Amino acid sequence: MKKLVIAAAIAVWLLTTQSVVAEQVTVFGPWLGPDQEMVKKVLSAFASDSGHDVRYVGSDSFEQQIMVDAEAGSAPNVAVFPQPGLAMDMAKRGFLTPLAADTADWVRKNYAAGDSWVDLGTYADKNGKPQLFGFFYKVDVKSLVWYVPENFEDAGYEVPQTMEELKALTKQIVADGDTPWCIGLGSGGATGWPATDWVEDMMLRTQSPDVYDQWVTNQVKFNDPRVIEAIEEFGYFARNDKYVAGGAATVASTDFRDSPKGMFSSPPQCYMHRQASFIPAFFPEGAVVGEDADFFYFPAYAGKELGKPVLGAGTLWAITKDSKGAHDLLKWLREPKAHEIWMALKGFLTPHKGVDPNKFSDPTLRKMNDILLTATTFRFDGSDLMPGGVGAGTFWTGMVDYTGGKSAEAVTQEIQKSWDALK
Amino acid sequence: MENIVGGKSALVWAVHLSVGLLVVLWLFPTVGLFVSSFRTADQISSSGWWSSLGEVQQNLVLRAADPDEFRVERDGRYVVEGTLFEEGVAAKITVWGTSSRRIDEFKPGDVADLKKGETITVDAVGNYLWSGPEERMKGRGQRVFVTAQTPPDFTLANYDNMLFEEDNLEGMSNAFFSTLTVTIPATIIPIAIAAFAAYALAWMEFPGRSLLIAAVVGLLVVPLQLALIPLLKLHLGIGIGKGYLGVWLAHTGFGLPLAIYLLRNYMASLPRDIIENARVDGATDFQIFTRIILPLSYPALASFAIFQFLWTWNDLLVAKVFLIDATGETTVMTNHIVELLGTRGGNWEILATAAFVSIAVPLLVFFLMQRYLVRGLLAGSVK
């Protein structure tokens, strides 16, 4: 009898202490559908490691909802930001909690190009003091050109290694009576964003990274001749009726999700499509990356000696409601295991140097990750770093106007004006 | 006499025709969506829904079977045999080719020479014979580009996936019942409050009554988005938090101005004599309200109930702000559908199917109560 009482007492004690340690950690992010299943797998691994009760909720209107929740005071513990610009705003208004003090050092040491990842996650807090608020987990590479290898084989084309070769190939395809590119900028309220990626990639291929950084912070004005040059480099491809499937007039109205499907039609509407690493989700059903479709690095000019610049983006995890569980989660994300779980699924790249590359679910992901790790210059998507009114506003609409036939000078002038108005 | 009768019938015809035209015009997008919900994602993105209704000529990229698995040796050559189409597809090939550059190079029955001495031949119904010399045939199945007449092809897979697949089934039924939990109280509460308010504003004399009515009408134009953050702050402050109670209150608040306005106009149009007679006979205001006004206002109440039900059923914004918290325990149909669409959207086939799944209940409500709708809409305008 006595033994039973003691056993019961121990059981009760165990239960109560457990419930003190374990707490609910809520995570709010932009992923839905299949992505949601994947992030839940990662989080459930954290849950079983830590004993916390982890909940994930996704939303397609993440940007608006996190603001509403933060303002009202019902924020989740951890928020996953698709763009640093929004996190910067929230840090300035005091809605974010700085990460543990040793995080910055850890990122510097363990991430490829660690300094730039620290810089991208460091913002001024309410008092203007710069602190590390964001931890990058899951990144995308944007400087990729997708193609159908068998179509290249049929026509006898080679994968271009330099921008000069890419332009020559573009002309060659036109000379052979076909259309080289599929470009689509349509994306509902965000129509125009794929063009900003083009321009950023062109910026990195025509100017030094310093100029890019100054452009993103507006030290180099938007209507600077160097920016206009980059936009016109994009126009070289997008504003030529012969270079784009459907003609230049359809660029702005083609949905970016439908655009790559032109490569797979019979006969092919186009041969190449420049888009980020997530785009295979919108390939026709059954298309296997690596076989039915493949990619090559969006090449740089051989004649400019700017190295091999890579444009990317990523999601940034930040603490929106301080709790021990939230800090535990951010700390757990440093473990290679946290990265390897998603690597074994789909669509995940990481700058973490300590992970086992054999864990990637397919060789193409590994190839993409190598592009990321071996880049001589890595720059974050510039429009995500610009103030929202420009990077998610006039830059988008400006590029739609540009593909519609407006001059680059007029477009950049307007964008600069809108930027001045925000200051 | 005859002239007049003839003229009238021409007018009737014109009215009927234009009504018919309007109905077709209104239904056109819905029909398109309905047809799309029976098509696969690839079909939706490659051709319009109208082209799926008859037999169409399609350019298809098909692939022979994997030689590593299906290769057999015959007369000193390796052979892969099979059919390009899936079983049950009755397509008729007119021309075909093996290069993306020349998709109409061959006629059915022709033999095409491939690299390394391999040949392939395809007949009109898609049977192929692919053979190679003695060195082993390897790699992927040969691509074949065919131009074929294909019969209409519809699938129930979208509905199957959405309603009967195990994961979705649980999520969908969960979402369905929590949507009902949101909508039913969110319809009844505002009606109950608005009926009392409308009676008071219509038939009880008190100072400032017209000002109060003007204020209610004024509230109709206030966009609810303005109130989201302050209202959520209030809910969190008084301890309601995010949950069903919060979303009921929010829907009630946002629905009340229209409810009061509609019901007051209707009640004010009821004959004054009845109410005065009741007063003379000694009825109290409460008795007049419950015995006379409420039964007479039935059409107006029902029509507002339809409005409010449809609006709360289709709502996503209010549910996202006041109901769905970060624990993920509560959801509504609209939110569940958005989740199914994926991170970057674009799954049109799910969108089309979801539209018809979620439309089912509102349609039922509408058809059951539609005779009240018109009567209630006309409330106060005609006698």
Short mmCIF file of N, CA and C in Angstrom, two decimals, chain A residues 209-306:
data_model
loop_
_atom_site.label_atom_id
_atom_site.label_comp_id
_atom_site.label_asym_id
_atom_site.label_seq_id
_atom_site.Cartn_x
_atom_site.Cartn_y
_atom_site.Cartn_z
N PRO A 209 28.98 44.37 -56.53
CA PRO A 209 28.04 44.17 -55.41
C PRO A 209 27.84 45.43 -54.57
N ASP A 210 28.88 46.28 -54.49
CA ASP A 210 28.73 47.52 -53.71
C ASP A 210 27.63 48.40 -54.28
N VAL A 211 27.62 48.50 -55.60
CA VAL A 211 26.59 49.32 -56.25
C VAL A 211 25.21 48.74 -55.95
N TYR A 212 25.13 47.41 -55.98
CA TYR A 212 23.86 46.74 -55.67
C TYR A 212 23.40 47.11 -54.27
N ASP A 213 24.33 47.03 -53.30
CA ASP A 213 23.97 47.34 -51.91
C ASP A 213 23.51 48.79 -51.78
N GLN A 214 24.20 49.69 -52.50
CA GLN A 214 23.82 51.10 -52.42
C GLN A 214 22.48 51.36 -53.10
N TRP A 215 22.22 50.58 -54.14
CA TRP A 215 20.94 50.71 -54.84
C TRP A 215 19.80 50.29 -53.91
N VAL A 216 20.03 49.20 -53.16
CA VAL A 216 18.99 48.68 -52.28
C VAL A 216 18.67 49.67 -51.16
N THR A 217 19.68 50.45 -50.74
CA THR A 217 19.44 51.42 -49.66
C THR A 217 19.19 52.83 -50.20
N ASN A 218 19.11 52.93 -51.53
CA ASN A 218 18.83 54.20 -52.20
C ASN A 218 19.97 55.22 -52.13
N GLN A 219 21.17 54.78 -51.75
CA GLN A 219 22.32 55.69 -51.88
C GLN A 219 22.63 55.90 -53.35
N VAL A 220 22.44 54.84 -54.14
CA VAL A 220 22.41 55.00 -55.59
C VAL A 220 20.93 55.16 -55.94
N LYS A 221 20.62 56.30 -56.58
CA LYS A 221 19.21 56.60 -56.87
C LYS A 221 18.63 55.56 -57.83
N PHE A 222 17.32 55.41 -57.77
CA PHE A 222 16.68 54.43 -58.63
C PHE A 222 16.79 54.82 -60.10
N ASN A 223 16.84 56.12 -60.37
CA ASN A 223 16.94 56.53 -61.77
C ASN A 223 18.38 56.77 -62.21
N ASP A 224 19.31 56.18 -61.49
CA ASP A 224 20.71 56.22 -61.86
C ASP A 224 20.90 55.49 -63.20
N PRO A 225 21.80 55.97 -64.05
CA PRO A 225 22.00 55.31 -65.35
C PRO A 225 22.37 53.82 -65.21
N ARG A 226 23.05 53.47 -64.10
CA ARG A 226 23.45 52.07 -63.93
C ARG A 226 22.23 51.17 -63.69
N VAL A 227 21.24 51.71 -62.97
CA VAL A 227 20.02 50.94 -62.75
C VAL A 227 19.24 50.82 -64.06
N ILE A 228 19.19 51.93 -64.80
CA ILE A 228 18.49 51.93 -66.08
C ILE A 228 19.12 50.90 -67.02
N GLU A 229 20.45 50.81 -66.96
CA GLU A 229 21.14 49.84 -67.81
C GLU A 229 20.68 48.42 -67.47
N ALA A 230 20.59 48.12 -66.16
CA ALA A 230 20.17 46.78 -65.75
C ALA A 230 18.75 46.49 -66.21
N ILE A 231 17.88 47.49 -66.10
CA ILE A 231 16.49 47.29 -66.53
C ILE A 231 16.45 47.04 -68.04
N GLU A 232 17.31 47.77 -68.76
CA GLU A 232 17.30 47.56 -70.21
C GLU A 232 17.89 46.20 -70.60
N GLU A 233 18.78 45.68 -69.76
CA GLU A 233 19.27 44.31 -69.98
C GLU A 233 18.11 43.32 -69.89
N PHE A 234 17.21 43.57 -68.93
CA PHE A 234 16.01 42.74 -68.82
C PHE A 234 15.13 42.95 -70.05
N GLY A 235 15.04 44.22 -70.46
CA GLY A 235 14.22 44.55 -71.62
C GLY A 235 14.73 43.89 -72.90
N TYR A 236 16.06 43.64 -72.94
CA TYR A 236 16.64 42.95 -74.10
C TYR A 236 15.90 41.64 -74.35
N PHE A 237 15.59 40.94 -73.25
CA PHE A 237 14.90 39.66 -73.37
C PHE A 237 13.37 39.83 -73.42
N ALA A 238 12.85 40.68 -72.54
CA ALA A 238 11.40 40.70 -72.32
C ALA A 238 10.65 41.60 -73.28
N ARG A 239 11.36 42.57 -73.89
CA ARG A 239 10.61 43.52 -74.72
C ARG A 239 10.76 43.24 -76.20
N ASN A 240 11.32 42.08 -76.53
CA ASN A 240 11.46 41.73 -77.93
C ASN A 240 10.40 40.67 -78.27
N ASP A 241 9.49 41.03 -79.18
CA ASP A 241 8.39 40.12 -79.50
C ASP A 241 8.87 38.74 -79.94
N LYS A 242 10.04 38.72 -80.58
CA LYS A 242 10.53 37.43 -81.09
C LYS A 242 11.15 36.59 -79.99
N TYR A 243 11.55 37.21 -78.89
CA TYR A 243 12.26 36.48 -77.84
C TYR A 243 11.32 35.85 -76.82
N VAL A 244 10.09 36.37 -76.73
CA VAL A 244 9.18 35.91 -75.68
C VAL A 244 7.98 35.20 -76.28
N ALA A 245 7.62 34.06 -75.70
CA ALA A 245 6.45 33.33 -76.17
C ALA A 245 5.21 34.21 -76.02
N GLY A 246 4.45 34.33 -77.08
CA GLY A 246 3.23 35.14 -77.04
C GLY A 246 3.48 36.61 -77.33
N GLY A 247 4.75 37.01 -77.44
CA GLY A 247 5.07 38.41 -77.71
C GLY A 247 5.19 39.21 -76.42
N ALA A 248 5.91 40.33 -76.51
CA ALA A 248 6.20 41.12 -75.32
C ALA A 248 4.94 41.61 -74.62
N ALA A 249 3.87 41.79 -75.39
CA ALA A 249 2.65 42.35 -74.79
C ALA A 249 2.02 41.39 -73.79
N THR A 250 2.31 40.08 -73.89
CA THR A 250 1.65 39.13 -73.00
C THR A 250 2.46 38.89 -71.71
N VAL A 251 3.67 39.46 -71.64
CA VAL A 251 4.54 39.20 -70.48
C VAL A 251 3.84 39.55 -69.17
N ALA A 252 3.28 40.75 -69.12
CA ALA A 252 2.69 41.20 -67.85
C ALA A 252 1.41 40.46 -67.50
N SER A 253 0.72 39.93 -68.50
CA SER A 253 -0.57 39.30 -68.21
C SER A 253 -0.47 37.79 -68.02
N THR A 254 0.68 37.20 -68.35
CA THR A 254 0.83 35.75 -68.16
C THR A 254 1.12 35.48 -66.69
N ASP A 255 0.40 34.53 -66.11
CA ASP A 255 0.62 34.22 -64.71
C ASP A 255 1.96 33.50 -64.54
N PHE A 256 2.72 33.89 -63.52
CA PHE A 256 4.05 33.29 -63.36
C PHE A 256 3.97 31.79 -63.11
N ARG A 257 2.83 31.34 -62.57
CA ARG A 257 2.67 29.92 -62.29
C ARG A 257 2.39 29.12 -63.56
N ASP A 258 1.79 29.79 -64.57
CA ASP A 258 1.48 29.11 -65.82
C ASP A 258 2.62 29.22 -66.82
N SER A 259 3.45 30.26 -66.62
CA SER A 259 4.48 30.57 -67.59
C SER A 259 5.41 29.39 -67.92
N PRO A 260 5.94 28.65 -66.92
CA PRO A 260 6.90 27.58 -67.26
C PRO A 260 6.28 26.44 -68.07
N LYS A 261 4.93 26.34 -68.05
CA LYS A 261 4.30 25.21 -68.73
C LYS A 261 4.52 25.26 -70.24
N GLY A 262 4.84 26.45 -70.77
CA GLY A 262 5.09 26.59 -72.20
C GLY A 262 6.26 25.74 -72.68
N MET A 263 7.23 25.49 -71.78
CA MET A 263 8.39 24.68 -72.17
C MET A 263 8.01 23.24 -72.45
N PHE A 264 6.89 22.80 -71.83
CA PHE A 264 6.54 21.38 -71.89
C PHE A 264 5.47 21.09 -72.94
N SER A 265 5.00 22.14 -73.62
CA SER A 265 3.92 21.91 -74.58
C SER A 265 4.49 21.33 -75.87
N SER A 266 3.60 20.91 -76.73
CA SER A 266 4.02 20.31 -78.00
C SER A 266 3.36 21.05 -79.14
N PRO A 267 4.12 21.68 -80.04
CA PRO A 267 5.57 21.90 -79.96
C PRO A 267 5.89 22.91 -78.86
N PRO A 268 7.12 22.91 -78.34
CA PRO A 268 7.45 23.81 -77.23
C PRO A 268 7.22 25.27 -77.60
N GLN A 269 6.55 25.99 -76.70
CA GLN A 269 6.34 27.43 -76.95
C GLN A 269 7.61 28.21 -76.69
N CYS A 270 8.49 27.66 -75.85
CA CYS A 270 9.73 28.35 -75.53
C CYS A 270 10.74 27.32 -75.05
N TYR A 271 11.99 27.75 -74.93
CA TYR A 271 13.04 26.82 -74.54
C TYR A 271 13.60 27.07 -73.15
N MET A 272 13.44 28.31 -72.65
CA MET A 272 14.05 28.63 -71.36
C MET A 272 13.11 29.47 -70.49
N HIS A 273 13.31 29.34 -69.18
CA HIS A 273 12.48 30.07 -68.22
C HIS A 273 13.34 30.41 -67.02
N ARG A 274 13.49 31.72 -66.74
CA ARG A 274 14.33 32.10 -65.59
C ARG A 274 13.44 32.24 -64.36
N GLN A 275 13.67 31.41 -63.37
CA GLN A 275 12.85 31.50 -62.16
C GLN A 275 13.56 30.80 -60.99
N ALA A 276 13.08 31.10 -59.78
CA ALA A 276 13.73 30.60 -58.57
C ALA A 276 13.54 29.10 -58.38
N SER A 277 14.18 28.58 -57.35
CA SER A 277 14.23 27.13 -57.14
C SER A 277 12.89 26.50 -56.79
N PHE A 278 11.88 27.32 -56.47
CA PHE A 278 10.59 26.73 -56.08
C PHE A 278 9.71 26.35 -57.27
N ILE A 279 10.09 26.80 -58.48
CA ILE A 279 9.16 26.73 -59.61
C ILE A 279 8.77 25.32 -60.04
N PRO A 280 9.57 24.26 -59.78
CA PRO A 280 9.12 22.93 -60.20
C PRO A 280 7.75 22.55 -59.66
N ALA A 281 7.30 23.18 -58.58
CA ALA A 281 5.96 22.90 -58.07
C ALA A 281 4.89 23.21 -59.12
N PHE A 282 5.23 24.05 -60.10
CA PHE A 282 4.24 24.45 -61.11
C PHE A 282 4.50 23.83 -62.47
N PHE A 283 5.43 22.87 -62.52
CA PHE A 283 5.62 22.13 -63.76
C PHE A 283 4.43 21.19 -63.93
N PRO A 284 4.18 20.75 -65.18
CA PRO A 284 3.04 19.85 -65.38
C PRO A 284 3.19 18.60 -64.51
N GLU A 285 2.04 17.99 -64.22
CA GLU A 285 2.05 16.81 -63.36
C GLU A 285 2.97 15.74 -63.92
N GLY A 286 3.78 15.17 -63.09
CA GLY A 286 4.62 14.06 -63.51
C GLY A 286 5.98 14.46 -64.06
N ALA A 287 6.21 15.77 -64.26
CA ALA A 287 7.52 16.20 -64.77
C ALA A 287 8.57 16.01 -63.68
N VAL A 288 9.63 15.29 -64.02
CA VAL A 288 10.68 15.00 -63.04
C VAL A 288 11.85 15.95 -63.25
N VAL A 289 12.21 16.68 -62.19
CA VAL A 289 13.36 17.58 -62.30
C VAL A 289 14.62 16.72 -62.38
N GLY A 290 15.48 17.07 -63.33
CA GLY A 290 16.68 16.27 -63.55
C GLY A 290 16.53 15.39 -64.78
N GLU A 291 15.26 15.09 -65.14
CA GLU A 291 15.02 14.28 -66.35
C GLU A 291 14.19 15.07 -67.36
N ASP A 292 12.94 15.35 -67.00
CA ASP A 292 12.07 16.08 -67.92
C ASP A 292 12.45 17.55 -67.98
N ALA A 293 12.97 18.06 -66.87
CA ALA A 293 13.36 19.46 -66.84
C ALA A 293 14.64 19.57 -66.04
N ASP A 294 15.43 20.56 -66.36
CA ASP A 294 16.65 20.77 -65.60
C ASP A 294 16.92 22.27 -65.56
N PHE A 295 17.99 22.64 -64.88
CA PHE A 295 18.29 24.07 -64.78
C PHE A 295 19.77 24.29 -64.97
N PHE A 296 20.10 25.52 -65.35
CA PHE A 296 21.50 25.92 -65.30
C PHE A 296 21.59 27.28 -64.64
N TYR A 297 22.77 27.60 -64.17
CA TYR A 297 23.02 28.87 -63.50
C TYR A 297 22.83 30.01 -64.49
N PHE A 298 22.05 31.01 -64.14
CA PHE A 298 21.85 32.19 -64.99
C PHE A 298 23.21 32.87 -65.13
N PRO A 299 23.86 32.72 -66.28
CA PRO A 299 25.29 33.01 -66.32
C PRO A 299 25.63 34.49 -66.23
N ALA A 300 26.91 34.75 -65.90
CA ALA A 300 27.40 36.12 -65.82
C ALA A 300 28.20 36.43 -67.08
N TYR A 301 28.42 37.72 -67.32
CA TYR A 301 29.23 38.12 -68.47
C TYR A 301 30.67 37.67 -68.27
N ALA A 302 31.24 37.04 -69.30
CA ALA A 302 32.65 36.67 -69.21
C ALA A 302 33.50 37.93 -69.25
N GLY A 303 33.01 38.94 -69.96
CA GLY A 303 33.81 40.14 -70.17
C GLY A 303 33.77 41.14 -69.02
N LYS A 304 33.04 40.87 -67.96
CA LYS A 304 32.90 41.91 -66.93
C LYS A 304 33.64 41.62 -65.64
N GLU A 305 34.11 40.41 -65.47
CA GLU A 305 34.88 40.04 -64.28
C GLU A 305 34.19 40.39 -62.98
N LEU A 306 32.94 40.02 -62.90
CA LEU A 306 32.20 40.23 -61.65
C LEU A 306 32.00 38.91 -60.92
#
